[in-house]
PDB file of C-alpha atoms in Angstrom:
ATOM      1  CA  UNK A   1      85.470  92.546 116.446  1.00  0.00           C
ATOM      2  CA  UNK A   2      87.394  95.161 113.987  1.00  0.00           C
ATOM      3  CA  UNK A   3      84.507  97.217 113.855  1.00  0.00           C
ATOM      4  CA  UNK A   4      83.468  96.761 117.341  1.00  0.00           C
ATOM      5  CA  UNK A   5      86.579  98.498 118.593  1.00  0.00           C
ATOM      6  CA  UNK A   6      87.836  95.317 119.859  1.00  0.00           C
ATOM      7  CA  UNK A   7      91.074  95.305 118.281  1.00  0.00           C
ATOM      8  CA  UNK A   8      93.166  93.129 120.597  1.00  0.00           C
ATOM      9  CA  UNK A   9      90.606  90.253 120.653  1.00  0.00           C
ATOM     10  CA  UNK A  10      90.236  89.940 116.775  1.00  0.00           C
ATOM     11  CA  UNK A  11      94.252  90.208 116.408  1.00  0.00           C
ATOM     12  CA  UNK A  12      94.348  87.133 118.735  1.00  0.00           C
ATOM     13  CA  UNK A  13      91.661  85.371 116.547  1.00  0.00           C
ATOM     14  CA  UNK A  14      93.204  86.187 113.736  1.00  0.00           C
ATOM     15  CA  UNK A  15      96.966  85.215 114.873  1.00  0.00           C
ATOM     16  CA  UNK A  16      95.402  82.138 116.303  1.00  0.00           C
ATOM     17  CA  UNK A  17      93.472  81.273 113.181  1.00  0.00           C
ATOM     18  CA  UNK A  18      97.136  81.766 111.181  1.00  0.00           C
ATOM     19  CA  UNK A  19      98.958  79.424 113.634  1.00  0.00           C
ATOM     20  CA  UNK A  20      96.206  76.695 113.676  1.00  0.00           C
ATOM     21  CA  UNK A  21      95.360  76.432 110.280  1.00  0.00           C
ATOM     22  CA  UNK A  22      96.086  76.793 106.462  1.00  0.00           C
ATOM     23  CA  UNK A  23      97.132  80.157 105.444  1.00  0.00           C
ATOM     24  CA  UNK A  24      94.695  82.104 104.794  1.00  0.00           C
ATOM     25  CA  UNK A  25      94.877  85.285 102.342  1.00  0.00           C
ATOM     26  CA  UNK A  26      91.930  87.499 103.907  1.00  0.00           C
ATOM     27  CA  UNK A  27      92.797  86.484 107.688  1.00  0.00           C
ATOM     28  CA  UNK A  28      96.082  87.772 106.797  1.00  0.00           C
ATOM     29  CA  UNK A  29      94.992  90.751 105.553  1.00  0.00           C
ATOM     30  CA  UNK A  30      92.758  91.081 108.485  1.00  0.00           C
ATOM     31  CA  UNK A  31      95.356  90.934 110.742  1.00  0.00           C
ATOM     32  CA  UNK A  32      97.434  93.214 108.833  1.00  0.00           C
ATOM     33  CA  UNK A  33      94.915  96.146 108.771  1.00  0.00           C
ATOM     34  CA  UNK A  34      94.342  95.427 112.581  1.00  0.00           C
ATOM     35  CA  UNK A  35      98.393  95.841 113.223  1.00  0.00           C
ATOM     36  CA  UNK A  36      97.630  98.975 110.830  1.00  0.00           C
ATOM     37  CA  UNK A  37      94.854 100.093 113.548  1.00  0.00           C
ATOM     38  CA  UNK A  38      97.196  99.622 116.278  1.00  0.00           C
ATOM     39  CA  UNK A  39     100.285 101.237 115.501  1.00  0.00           C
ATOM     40  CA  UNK A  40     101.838  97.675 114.979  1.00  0.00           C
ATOM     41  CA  UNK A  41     103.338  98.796 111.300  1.00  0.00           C
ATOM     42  CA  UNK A  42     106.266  96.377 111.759  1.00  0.00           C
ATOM     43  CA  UNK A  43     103.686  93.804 112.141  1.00  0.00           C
ATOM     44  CA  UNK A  44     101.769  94.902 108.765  1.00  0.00           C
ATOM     45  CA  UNK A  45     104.350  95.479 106.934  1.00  0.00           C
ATOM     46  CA  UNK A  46     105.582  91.960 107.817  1.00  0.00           C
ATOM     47  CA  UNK A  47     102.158  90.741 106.614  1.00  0.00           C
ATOM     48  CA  UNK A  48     101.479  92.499 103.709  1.00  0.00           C
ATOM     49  CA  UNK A  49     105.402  91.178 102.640  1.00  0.00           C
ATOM     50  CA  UNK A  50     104.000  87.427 103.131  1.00  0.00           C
ATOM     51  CA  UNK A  51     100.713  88.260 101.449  1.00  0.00           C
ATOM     52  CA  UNK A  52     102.840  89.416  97.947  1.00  0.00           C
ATOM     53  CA  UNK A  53     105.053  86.487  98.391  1.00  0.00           C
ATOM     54  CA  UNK A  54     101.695  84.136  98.289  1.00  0.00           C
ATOM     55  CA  UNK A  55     100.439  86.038  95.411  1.00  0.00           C
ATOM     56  CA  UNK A  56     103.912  85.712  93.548  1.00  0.00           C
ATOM     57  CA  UNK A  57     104.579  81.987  94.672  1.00  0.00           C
ATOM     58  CA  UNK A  58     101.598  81.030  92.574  1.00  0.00           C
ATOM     59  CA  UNK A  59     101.391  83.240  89.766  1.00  0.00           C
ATOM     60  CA  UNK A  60      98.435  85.701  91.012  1.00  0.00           C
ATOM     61  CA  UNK A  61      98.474  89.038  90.801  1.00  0.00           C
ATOM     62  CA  UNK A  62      99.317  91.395  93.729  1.00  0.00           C
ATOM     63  CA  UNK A  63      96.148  93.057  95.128  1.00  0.00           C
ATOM     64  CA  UNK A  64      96.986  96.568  94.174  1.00  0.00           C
ATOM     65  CA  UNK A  65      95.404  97.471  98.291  1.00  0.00           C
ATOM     66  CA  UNK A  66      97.882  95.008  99.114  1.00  0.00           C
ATOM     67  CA  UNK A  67     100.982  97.178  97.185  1.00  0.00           C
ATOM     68  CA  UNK A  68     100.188 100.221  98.056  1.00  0.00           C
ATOM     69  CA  UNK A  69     100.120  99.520 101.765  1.00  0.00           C
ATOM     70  CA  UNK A  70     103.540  97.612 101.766  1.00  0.00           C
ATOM     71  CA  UNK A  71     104.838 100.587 100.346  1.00  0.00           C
ATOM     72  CA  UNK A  72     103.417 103.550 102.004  1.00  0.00           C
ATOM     73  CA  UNK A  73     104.397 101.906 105.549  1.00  0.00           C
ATOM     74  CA  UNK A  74     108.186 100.607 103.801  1.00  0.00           C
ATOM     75  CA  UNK A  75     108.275 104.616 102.714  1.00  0.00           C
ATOM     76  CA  UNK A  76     106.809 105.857 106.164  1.00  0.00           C
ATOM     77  CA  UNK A  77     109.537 103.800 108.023  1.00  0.00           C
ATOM     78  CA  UNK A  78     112.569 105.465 105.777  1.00  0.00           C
ATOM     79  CA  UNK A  79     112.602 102.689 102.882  1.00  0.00           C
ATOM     80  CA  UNK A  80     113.653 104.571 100.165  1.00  0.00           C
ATOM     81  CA  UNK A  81     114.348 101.299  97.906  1.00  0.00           C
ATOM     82  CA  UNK A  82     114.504 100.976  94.678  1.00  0.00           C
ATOM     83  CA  UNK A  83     111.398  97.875  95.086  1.00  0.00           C
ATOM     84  CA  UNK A  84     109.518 100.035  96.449  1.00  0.00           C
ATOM     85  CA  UNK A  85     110.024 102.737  93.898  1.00  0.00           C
ATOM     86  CA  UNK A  86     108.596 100.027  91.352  1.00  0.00           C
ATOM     87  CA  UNK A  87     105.616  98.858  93.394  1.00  0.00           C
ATOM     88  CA  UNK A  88     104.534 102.638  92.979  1.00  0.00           C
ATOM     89  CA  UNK A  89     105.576 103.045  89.530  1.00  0.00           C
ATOM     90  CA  UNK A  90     103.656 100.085  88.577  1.00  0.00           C
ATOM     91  CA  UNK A  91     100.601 100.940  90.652  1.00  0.00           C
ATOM     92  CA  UNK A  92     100.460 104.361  88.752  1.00  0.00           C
ATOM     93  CA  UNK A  93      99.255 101.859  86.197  1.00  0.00           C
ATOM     94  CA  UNK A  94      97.377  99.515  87.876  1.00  0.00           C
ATOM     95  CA  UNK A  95      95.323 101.960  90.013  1.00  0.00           C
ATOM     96  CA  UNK A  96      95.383 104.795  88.373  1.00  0.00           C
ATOM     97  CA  UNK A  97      92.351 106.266  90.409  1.00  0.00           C
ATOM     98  CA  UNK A  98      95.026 107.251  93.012  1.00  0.00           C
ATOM     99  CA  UNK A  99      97.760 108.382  90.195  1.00  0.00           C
ATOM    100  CA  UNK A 100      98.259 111.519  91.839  1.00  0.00           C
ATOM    101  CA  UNK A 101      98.920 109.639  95.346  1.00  0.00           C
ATOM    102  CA  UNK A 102     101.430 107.431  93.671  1.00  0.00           C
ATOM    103  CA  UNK A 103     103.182 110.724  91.695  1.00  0.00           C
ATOM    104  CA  UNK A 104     103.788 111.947  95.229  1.00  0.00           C
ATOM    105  CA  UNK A 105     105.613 109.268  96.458  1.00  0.00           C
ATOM    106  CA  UNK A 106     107.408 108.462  93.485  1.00  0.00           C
ATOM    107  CA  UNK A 107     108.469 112.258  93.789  1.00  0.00           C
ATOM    108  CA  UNK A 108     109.780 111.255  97.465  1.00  0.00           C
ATOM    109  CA  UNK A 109     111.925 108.714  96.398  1.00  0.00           C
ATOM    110  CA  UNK A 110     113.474 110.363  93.855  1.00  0.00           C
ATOM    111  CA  UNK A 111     114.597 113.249  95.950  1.00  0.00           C
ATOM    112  CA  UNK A 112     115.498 111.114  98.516  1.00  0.00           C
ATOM    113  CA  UNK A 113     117.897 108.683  96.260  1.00  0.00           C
ATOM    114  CA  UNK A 114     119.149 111.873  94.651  1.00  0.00           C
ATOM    115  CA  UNK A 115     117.562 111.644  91.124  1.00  0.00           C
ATOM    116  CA  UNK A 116     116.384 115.184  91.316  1.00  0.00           C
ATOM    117  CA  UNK A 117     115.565 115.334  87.503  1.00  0.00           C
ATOM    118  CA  UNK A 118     113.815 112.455  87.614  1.00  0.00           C
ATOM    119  CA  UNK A 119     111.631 113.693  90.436  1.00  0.00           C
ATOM    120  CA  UNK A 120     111.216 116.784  88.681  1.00  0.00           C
ATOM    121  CA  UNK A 121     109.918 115.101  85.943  1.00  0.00           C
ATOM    122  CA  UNK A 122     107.235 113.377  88.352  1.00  0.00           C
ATOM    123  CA  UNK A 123     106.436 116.821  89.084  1.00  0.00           C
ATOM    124  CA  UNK A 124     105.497 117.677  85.857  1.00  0.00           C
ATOM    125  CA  UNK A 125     103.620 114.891  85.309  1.00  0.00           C
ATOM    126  CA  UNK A 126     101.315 115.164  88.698  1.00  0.00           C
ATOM    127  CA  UNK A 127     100.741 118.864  87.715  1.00  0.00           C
ATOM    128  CA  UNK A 128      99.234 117.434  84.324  1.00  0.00           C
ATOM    129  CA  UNK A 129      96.732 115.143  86.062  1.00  0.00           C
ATOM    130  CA  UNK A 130      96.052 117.741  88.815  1.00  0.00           C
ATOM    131  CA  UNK A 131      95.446 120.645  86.902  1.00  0.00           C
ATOM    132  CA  UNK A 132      92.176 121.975  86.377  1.00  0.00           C
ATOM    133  CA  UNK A 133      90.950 120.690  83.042  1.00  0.00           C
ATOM    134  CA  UNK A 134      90.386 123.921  80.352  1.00  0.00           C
ATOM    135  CA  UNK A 135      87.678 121.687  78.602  1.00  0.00           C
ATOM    136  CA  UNK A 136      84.001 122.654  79.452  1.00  0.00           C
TER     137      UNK A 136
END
């Protein structure tokens, strides 16, 4: 249904599915990238929150996906926290294919909470991993 377009009918399956049965970890995440496709970030974000309380309820590690999406959309609705700071500072680490991503936001935060050195320190960093390597 996600891929068929049909957005509204596979958020009811999937809210039904959540409200009938067990909790499920992929339904949820299902329904949180649907709310994603449909503007419903309120929604997602609500989701992705439950899905990293699961994961940290039972001792599992936190989906770095799952991370990075609670805190782009916390950051896209004016979050500025400091958890949300840490969720990117540790996914620098943990995901470190999408460093420079992370950098970026971290950057954001700072400025936005006022640490200006701090964020200019960021700033020097995601020039280092951005820069065009002199090695040939």
């Amino acid at each position: 249904l996600f891929q068929a377009g049909r957005l509204q009918e596979a958020k009811t399956l999937f809210r039904d599915w959540l409200n009938s049965s067990a909790w499920d970890d992929n339904i949820a995440l299902s329904l949180a990238r649907i709310h994603e496709a449909l503007g419903e970030k309120k929604e997602a974000l609500d989701l992705y929150g439950e899905l990293m309380e699961q994961c940290s309820s039972c001792g599992r590690e936190i989906d770095p996906f799952i991370k990075q999406r609670y805190s782009d959309i916390s950051l896209e609705s004016g979050q500025c926290s400091t958890r949300v700071l840490e969720m990117y500072l540790s996914l620098v680490h943990e995901d470190p294919d999408n460093k420079a991503h992370y950098y970026r936001k971290i950057i954001e935060i700072y400025y936005a909470m006022g640490n200006e050195r701090e964020a200019r320190r960021y700033q020097t960093l995601s020039k280092e991993i951005t820069a065009p390597s002199n090695i040939q």
